[in-house]
Short mmCIF file of C-alpha atoms in Angstrom, two decimals:
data_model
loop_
_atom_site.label_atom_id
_atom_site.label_comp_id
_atom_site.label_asym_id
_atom_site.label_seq_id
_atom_site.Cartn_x
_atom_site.Cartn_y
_atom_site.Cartn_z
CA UNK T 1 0.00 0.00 0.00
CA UNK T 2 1.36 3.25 -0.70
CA UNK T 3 2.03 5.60 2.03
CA UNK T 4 1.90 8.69 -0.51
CA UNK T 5 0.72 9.42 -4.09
CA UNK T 6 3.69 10.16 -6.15
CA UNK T 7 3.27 13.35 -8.35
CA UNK T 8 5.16 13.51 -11.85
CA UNK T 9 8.14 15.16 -11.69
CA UNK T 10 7.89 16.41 -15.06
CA UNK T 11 4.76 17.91 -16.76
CA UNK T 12 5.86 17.41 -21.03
CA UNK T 13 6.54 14.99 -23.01
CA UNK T 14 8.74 15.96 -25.78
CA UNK T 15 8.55 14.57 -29.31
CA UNK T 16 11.57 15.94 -30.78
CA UNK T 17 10.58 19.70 -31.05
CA UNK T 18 7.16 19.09 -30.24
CA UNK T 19 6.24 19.37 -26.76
CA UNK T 20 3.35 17.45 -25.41
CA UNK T 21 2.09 19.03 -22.12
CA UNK T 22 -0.09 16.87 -19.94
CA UNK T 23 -2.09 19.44 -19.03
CA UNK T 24 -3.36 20.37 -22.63
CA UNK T 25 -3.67 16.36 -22.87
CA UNK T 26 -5.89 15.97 -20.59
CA UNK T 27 -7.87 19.01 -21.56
CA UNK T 28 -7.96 17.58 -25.19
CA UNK T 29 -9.08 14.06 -23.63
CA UNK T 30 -11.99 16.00 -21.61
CA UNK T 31 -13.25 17.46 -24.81
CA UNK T 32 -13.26 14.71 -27.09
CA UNK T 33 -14.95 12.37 -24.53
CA UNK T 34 -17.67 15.22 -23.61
CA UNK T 35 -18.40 16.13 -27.72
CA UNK T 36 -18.85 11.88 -28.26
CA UNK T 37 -21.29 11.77 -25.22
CA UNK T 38 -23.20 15.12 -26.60
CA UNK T 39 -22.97 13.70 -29.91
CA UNK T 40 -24.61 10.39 -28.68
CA UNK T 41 -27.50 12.12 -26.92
CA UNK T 42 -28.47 14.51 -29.61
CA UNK T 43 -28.63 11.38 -31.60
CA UNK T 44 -31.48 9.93 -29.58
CA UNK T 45 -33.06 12.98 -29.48
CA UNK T 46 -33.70 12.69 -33.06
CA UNK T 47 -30.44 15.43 -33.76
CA UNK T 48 -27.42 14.87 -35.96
CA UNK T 49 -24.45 13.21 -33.90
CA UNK T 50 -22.04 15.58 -35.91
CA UNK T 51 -23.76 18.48 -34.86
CA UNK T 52 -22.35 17.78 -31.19
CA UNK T 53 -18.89 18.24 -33.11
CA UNK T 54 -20.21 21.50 -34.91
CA UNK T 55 -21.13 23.43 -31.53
CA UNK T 56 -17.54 21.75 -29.73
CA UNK T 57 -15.99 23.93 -32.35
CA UNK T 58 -17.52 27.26 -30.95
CA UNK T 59 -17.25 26.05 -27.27
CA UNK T 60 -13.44 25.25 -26.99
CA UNK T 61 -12.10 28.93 -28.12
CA UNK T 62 -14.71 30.98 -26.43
CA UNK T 63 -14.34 28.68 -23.06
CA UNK T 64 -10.43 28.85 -23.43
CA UNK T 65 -10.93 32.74 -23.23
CA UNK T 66 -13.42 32.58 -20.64
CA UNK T 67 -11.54 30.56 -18.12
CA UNK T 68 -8.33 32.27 -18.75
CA UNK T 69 -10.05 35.59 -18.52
CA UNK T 70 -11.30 34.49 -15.22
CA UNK T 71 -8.26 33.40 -13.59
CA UNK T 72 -6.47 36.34 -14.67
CA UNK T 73 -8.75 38.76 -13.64
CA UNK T 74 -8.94 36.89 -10.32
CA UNK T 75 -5.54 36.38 -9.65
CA UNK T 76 -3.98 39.61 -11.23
CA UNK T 77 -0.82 39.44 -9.41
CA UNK T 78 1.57 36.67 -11.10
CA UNK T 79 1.19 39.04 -14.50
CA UNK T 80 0.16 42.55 -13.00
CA UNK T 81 1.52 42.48 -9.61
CA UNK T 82 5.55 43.43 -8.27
CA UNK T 83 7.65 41.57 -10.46
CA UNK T 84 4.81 40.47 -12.23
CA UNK T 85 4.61 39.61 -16.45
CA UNK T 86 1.86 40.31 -18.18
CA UNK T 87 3.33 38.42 -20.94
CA UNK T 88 2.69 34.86 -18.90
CA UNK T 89 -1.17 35.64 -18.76
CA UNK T 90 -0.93 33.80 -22.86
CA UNK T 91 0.68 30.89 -21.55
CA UNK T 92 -2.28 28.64 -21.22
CA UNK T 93 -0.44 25.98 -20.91
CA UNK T 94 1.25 26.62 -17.53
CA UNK T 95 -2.23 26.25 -15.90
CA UNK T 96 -4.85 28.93 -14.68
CA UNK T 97 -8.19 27.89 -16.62
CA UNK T 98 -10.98 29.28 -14.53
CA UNK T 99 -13.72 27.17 -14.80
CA UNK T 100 -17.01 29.93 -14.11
CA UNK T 101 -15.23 31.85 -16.91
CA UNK T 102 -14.97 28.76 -19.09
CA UNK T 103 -18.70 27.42 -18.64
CA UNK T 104 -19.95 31.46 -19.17
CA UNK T 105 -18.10 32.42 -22.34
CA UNK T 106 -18.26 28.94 -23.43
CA UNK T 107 -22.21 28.65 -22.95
CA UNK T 108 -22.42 31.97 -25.10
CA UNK T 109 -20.15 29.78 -28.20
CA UNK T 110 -22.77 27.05 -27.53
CA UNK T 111 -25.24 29.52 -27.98
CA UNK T 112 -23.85 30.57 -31.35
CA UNK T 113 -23.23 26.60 -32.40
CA UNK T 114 -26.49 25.70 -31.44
CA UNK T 115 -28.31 28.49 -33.84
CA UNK T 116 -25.45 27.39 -36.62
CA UNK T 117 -26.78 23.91 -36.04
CA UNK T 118 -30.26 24.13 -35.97
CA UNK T 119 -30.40 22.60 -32.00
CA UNK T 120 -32.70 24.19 -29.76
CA UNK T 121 -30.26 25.74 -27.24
CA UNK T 122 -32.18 23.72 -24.36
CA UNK T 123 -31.70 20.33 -25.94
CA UNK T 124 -28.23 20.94 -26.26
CA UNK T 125 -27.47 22.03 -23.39
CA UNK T 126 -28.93 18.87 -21.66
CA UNK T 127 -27.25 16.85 -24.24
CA UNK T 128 -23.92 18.41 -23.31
CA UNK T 129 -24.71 18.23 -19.34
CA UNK T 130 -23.38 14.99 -17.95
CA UNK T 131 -20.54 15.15 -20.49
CA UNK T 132 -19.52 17.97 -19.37
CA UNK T 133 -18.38 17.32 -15.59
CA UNK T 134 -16.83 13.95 -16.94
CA UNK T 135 -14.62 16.54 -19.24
CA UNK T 136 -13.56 18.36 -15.71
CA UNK T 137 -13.16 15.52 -13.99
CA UNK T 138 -10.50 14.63 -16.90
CA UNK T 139 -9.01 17.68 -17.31
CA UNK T 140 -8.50 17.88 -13.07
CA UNK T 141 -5.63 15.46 -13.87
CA UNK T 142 -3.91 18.10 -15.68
CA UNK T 143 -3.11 19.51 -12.36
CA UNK T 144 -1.87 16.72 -11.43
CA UNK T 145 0.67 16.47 -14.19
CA UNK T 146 1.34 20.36 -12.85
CA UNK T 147 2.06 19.71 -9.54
CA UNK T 148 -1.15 22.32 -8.47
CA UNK T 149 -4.54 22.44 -6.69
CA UNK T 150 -3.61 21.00 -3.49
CA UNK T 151 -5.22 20.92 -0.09
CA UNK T 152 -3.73 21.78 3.34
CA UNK T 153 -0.56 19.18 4.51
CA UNK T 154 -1.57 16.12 5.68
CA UNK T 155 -0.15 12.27 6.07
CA UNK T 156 -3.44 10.77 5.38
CA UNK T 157 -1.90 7.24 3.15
CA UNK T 158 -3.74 9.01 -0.08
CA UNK T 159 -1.45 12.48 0.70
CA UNK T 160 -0.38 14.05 -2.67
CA UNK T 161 3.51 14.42 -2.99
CA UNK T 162 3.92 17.61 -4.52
CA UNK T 163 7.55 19.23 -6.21
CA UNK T 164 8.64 22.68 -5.92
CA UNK T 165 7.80 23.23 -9.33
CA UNK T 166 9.22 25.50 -12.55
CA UNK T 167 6.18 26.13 -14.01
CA UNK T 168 8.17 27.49 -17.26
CA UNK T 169 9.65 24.70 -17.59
CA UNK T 170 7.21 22.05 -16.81
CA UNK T 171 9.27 20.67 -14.56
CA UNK T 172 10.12 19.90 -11.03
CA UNK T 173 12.78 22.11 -9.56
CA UNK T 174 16.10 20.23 -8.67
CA UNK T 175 18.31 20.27 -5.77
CA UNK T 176 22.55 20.39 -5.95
CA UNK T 177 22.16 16.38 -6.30
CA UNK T 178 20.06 16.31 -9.08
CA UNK T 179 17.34 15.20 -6.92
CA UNK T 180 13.42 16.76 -7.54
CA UNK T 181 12.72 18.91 -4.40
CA UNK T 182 9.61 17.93 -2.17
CA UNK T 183 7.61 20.42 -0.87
CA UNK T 184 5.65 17.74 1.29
CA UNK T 185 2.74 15.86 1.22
CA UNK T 186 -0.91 17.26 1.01
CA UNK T 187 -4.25 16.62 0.34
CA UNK T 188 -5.31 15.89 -3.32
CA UNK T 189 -7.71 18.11 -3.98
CA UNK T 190 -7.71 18.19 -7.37
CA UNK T 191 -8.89 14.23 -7.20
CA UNK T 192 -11.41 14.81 -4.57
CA UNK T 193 -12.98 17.71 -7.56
CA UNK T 194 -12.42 14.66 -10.27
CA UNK T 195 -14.08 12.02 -7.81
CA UNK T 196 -17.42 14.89 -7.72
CA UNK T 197 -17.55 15.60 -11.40
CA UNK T 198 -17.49 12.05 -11.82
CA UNK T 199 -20.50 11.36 -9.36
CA UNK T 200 -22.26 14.53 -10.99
CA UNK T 201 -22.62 13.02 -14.42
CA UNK T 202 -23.69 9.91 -12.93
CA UNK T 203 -26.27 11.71 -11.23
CA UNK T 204 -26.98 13.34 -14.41
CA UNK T 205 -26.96 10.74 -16.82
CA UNK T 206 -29.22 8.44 -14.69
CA UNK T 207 -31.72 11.34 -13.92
CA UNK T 208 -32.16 12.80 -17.33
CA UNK T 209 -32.81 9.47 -18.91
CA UNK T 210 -35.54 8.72 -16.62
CA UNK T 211 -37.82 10.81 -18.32
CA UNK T 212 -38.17 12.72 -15.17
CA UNK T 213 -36.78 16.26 -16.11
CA UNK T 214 -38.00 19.11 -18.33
CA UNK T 215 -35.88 20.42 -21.25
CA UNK T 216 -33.37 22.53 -19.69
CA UNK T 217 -33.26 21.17 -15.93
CA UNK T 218 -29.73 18.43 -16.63
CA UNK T 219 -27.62 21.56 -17.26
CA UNK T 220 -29.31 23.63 -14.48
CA UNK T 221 -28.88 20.59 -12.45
CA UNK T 222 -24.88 20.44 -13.06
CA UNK T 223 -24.74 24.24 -12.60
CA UNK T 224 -26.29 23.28 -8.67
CA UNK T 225 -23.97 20.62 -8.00
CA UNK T 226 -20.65 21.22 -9.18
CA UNK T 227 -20.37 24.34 -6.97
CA UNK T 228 -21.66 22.17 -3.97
CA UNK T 229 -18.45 20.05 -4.00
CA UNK T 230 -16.08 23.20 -5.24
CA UNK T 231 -16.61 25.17 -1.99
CA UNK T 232 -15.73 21.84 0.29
CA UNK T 233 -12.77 21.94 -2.52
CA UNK T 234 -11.70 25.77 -2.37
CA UNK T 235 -11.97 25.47 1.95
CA UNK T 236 -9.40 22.61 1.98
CA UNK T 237 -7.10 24.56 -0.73
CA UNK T 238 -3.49 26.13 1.04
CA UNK T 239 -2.55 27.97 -2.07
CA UNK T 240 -2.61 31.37 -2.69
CA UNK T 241 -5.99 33.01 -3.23
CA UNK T 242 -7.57 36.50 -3.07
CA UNK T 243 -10.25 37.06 -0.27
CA UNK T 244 -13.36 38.52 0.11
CA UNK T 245 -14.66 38.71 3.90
CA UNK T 246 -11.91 36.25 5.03
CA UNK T 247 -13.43 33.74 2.38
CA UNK T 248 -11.62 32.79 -0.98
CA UNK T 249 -13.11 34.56 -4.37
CA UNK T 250 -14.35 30.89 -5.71
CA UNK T 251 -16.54 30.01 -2.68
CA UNK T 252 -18.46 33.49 -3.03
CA UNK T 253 -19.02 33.04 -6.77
CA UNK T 254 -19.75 29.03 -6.45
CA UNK T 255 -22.35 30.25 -3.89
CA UNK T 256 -23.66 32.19 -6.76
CA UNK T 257 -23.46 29.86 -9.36
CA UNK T 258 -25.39 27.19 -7.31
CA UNK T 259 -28.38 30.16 -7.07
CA UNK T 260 -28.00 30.38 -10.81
CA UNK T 261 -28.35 26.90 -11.14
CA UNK T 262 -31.40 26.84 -9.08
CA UNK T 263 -32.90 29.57 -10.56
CA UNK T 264 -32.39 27.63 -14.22
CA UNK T 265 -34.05 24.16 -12.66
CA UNK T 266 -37.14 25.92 -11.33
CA UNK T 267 -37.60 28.17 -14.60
CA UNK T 268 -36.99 25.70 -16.95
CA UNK T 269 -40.13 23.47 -15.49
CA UNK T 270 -41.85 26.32 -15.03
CA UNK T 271 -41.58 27.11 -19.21
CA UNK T 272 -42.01 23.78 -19.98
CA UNK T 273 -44.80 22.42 -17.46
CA UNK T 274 -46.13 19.70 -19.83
CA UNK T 275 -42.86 18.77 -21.83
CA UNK T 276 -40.49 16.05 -20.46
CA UNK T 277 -36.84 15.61 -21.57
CA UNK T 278 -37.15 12.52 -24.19
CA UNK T 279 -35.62 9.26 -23.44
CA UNK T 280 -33.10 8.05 -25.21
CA UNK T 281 -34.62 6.69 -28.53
CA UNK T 282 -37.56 9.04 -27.79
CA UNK T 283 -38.18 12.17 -30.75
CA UNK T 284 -41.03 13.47 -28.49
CA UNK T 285 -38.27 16.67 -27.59
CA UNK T 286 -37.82 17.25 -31.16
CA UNK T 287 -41.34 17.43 -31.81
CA UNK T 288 -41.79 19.59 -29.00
CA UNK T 289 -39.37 22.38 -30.52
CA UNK T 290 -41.71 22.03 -33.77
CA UNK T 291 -45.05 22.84 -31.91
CA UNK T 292 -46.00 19.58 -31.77
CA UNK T 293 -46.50 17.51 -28.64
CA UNK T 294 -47.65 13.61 -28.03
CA UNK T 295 -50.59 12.67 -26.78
CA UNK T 296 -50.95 10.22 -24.33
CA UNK T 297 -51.37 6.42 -24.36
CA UNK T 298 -54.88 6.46 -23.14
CA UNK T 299 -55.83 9.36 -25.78
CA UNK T 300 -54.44 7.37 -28.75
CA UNK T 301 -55.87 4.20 -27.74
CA UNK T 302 -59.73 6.06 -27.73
CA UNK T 303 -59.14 8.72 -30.38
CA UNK T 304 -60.15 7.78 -34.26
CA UNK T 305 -57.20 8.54 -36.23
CA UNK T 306 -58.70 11.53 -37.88
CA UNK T 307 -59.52 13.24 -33.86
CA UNK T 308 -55.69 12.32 -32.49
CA UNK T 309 -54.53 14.11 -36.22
CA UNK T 310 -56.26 17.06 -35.45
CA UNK T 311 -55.54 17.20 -31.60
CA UNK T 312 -51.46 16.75 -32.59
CA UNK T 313 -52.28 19.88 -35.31
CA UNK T 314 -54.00 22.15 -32.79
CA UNK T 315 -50.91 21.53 -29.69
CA UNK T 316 -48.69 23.72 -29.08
CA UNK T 317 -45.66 23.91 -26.87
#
């Protein structure tokens, strides 16, 4: 049994000239499996699978922007601050992807996709919804290959070894032996955040396909949970952080995220009080975004054909 989890002691994996960064990996990885998940569901929803890929196209820059936006403006002083560079707020790559920036510029290139695509923006979103905390829980690793987002010290047996790390280099720093340099061991909070995103899309996955939820609720139902488990995450963090009334910047805005979340659960079956989210294999959501809504088993089974034509013609949504 190990008494420690052992962090990498170098972050990129060079290919001659070509660096591959395991934090961009695991980003990529995140992505792909989150656009063949959205892709899948849109499917069964009676969409085009490649429309998932369509939309990905438009979320990926915008939410690149929008979490690095975030972090910067959050954390200023590594680029703006004493012996700050300003120049280093580019390097994606070092780390610093804020995820409330990501999700809100990215759901505006969703937005955009979504028109592009012909997907009512509600049925994608829910298509994208339990995909899309698998994706974080994927890309969490990239910290890991960074040596960053850990918890207080501790010697729990699943403590995180981290490095003293050159972040420009992707490396751990080095001692006069040639040894890596341990900082100590701490908790891994950036696997506890993976371990949540991964129950979240379970929750997610199971609940939507129930038939249970109104178009709309699965993503307002990730934006509740994810910043249930972040705030248990950002109190255990020891790294830097700015404050707001002795309390990090991330728990006051995942407090208001999980409001937002709620507010988009209750609205959502509040603007669609008779339409459920299909089943997979189900088109009733696509008919629903055409005006046109099913009747019932009992209707169809008393209705003439010619009274269940005209009672599907005269529905609305």
């Amino acid at each position: 049994m190990l008494a420690t989890i052992p962090s990498p002691t170098e972050g990129v994996l060079w290919l001659g000239p070509i660096p591959l960064r395991g934090y961009a990996l695991c980003i990529l990885a995140g992505v792909v499996v989150a656009t063949i998940i959205a892709g899948r569901r849109l499917e069964a929803r009676g969409y085009a699978r490649d429309a998932a890929v369509g939309v990905v196209l438009w979320i990926v820059p915008f939410g690149i922007v929008g979490g690095r936006l975030y972090h910067v403006i959050t954390t200023p002083q590594p680029y703006f601050g004493e012996n700050g560079n300003p120049v280093d707020a580019l390097k994606v790559w070092q780390g610093g992807l804020g995820i409330w920036g990501a999700v809100a510029l990215g759901a505006l290139g969703a937005w955009i996709g979504a028109r592009r695509e012909g997907v009512p923006f509600a049925v994608l979103a829910d298509a994208i919804a339990p995909g899309l905390p698998l994706a974080q829980a994927i890309g969490r690793f990239g910290n890991y290959f960074n040596n960053e987002l850990y918890g207080r010290r501790t010697d729990v047996p699943w403590a995180l070894e981290i490095h003293q790390w050159d972040s420009g280099a992707g490396k751990a720093v080095v001692d006069s032996t040639g040894q890596p340099v341990v900082l100590g061991t701490f908790h891994p909070t950036f696997l506890y955040e993976a371990l949540w995103c991964l129950l979240i899309a379970f929750v997610i996955w199971r609940i939507s396909d129930s038939g249970r939820l109104r178009r709309g609720q699965a993503f307002g139902l990730y934006v509740m949970l994810y910043p249930m488990g972040r705030i248990i995450v950002e109190l255990m963090r020891s790294d830097f952080a700015n404050r707001i009334l002795g309390l990090r910047v991330n728990v006051w805005v995942s407090i208001l995220v999980f409001l937002l979340g709620l507010g988009i659960f209750l609205a959502r079956r509040k603007a669609d009080p008779d339409v459920r989210l299909a089943r997979a294999g189900d088109d009733s959501d696509r008919g629903a975004d055409h005006g046109v809504s099913t009747a019932s088993s009992d209707t169809s089974e008393t209705a003439t054909s010619d009274e269940a034509t005209a009672t599907t013609n005269d529905s609305t949504d």
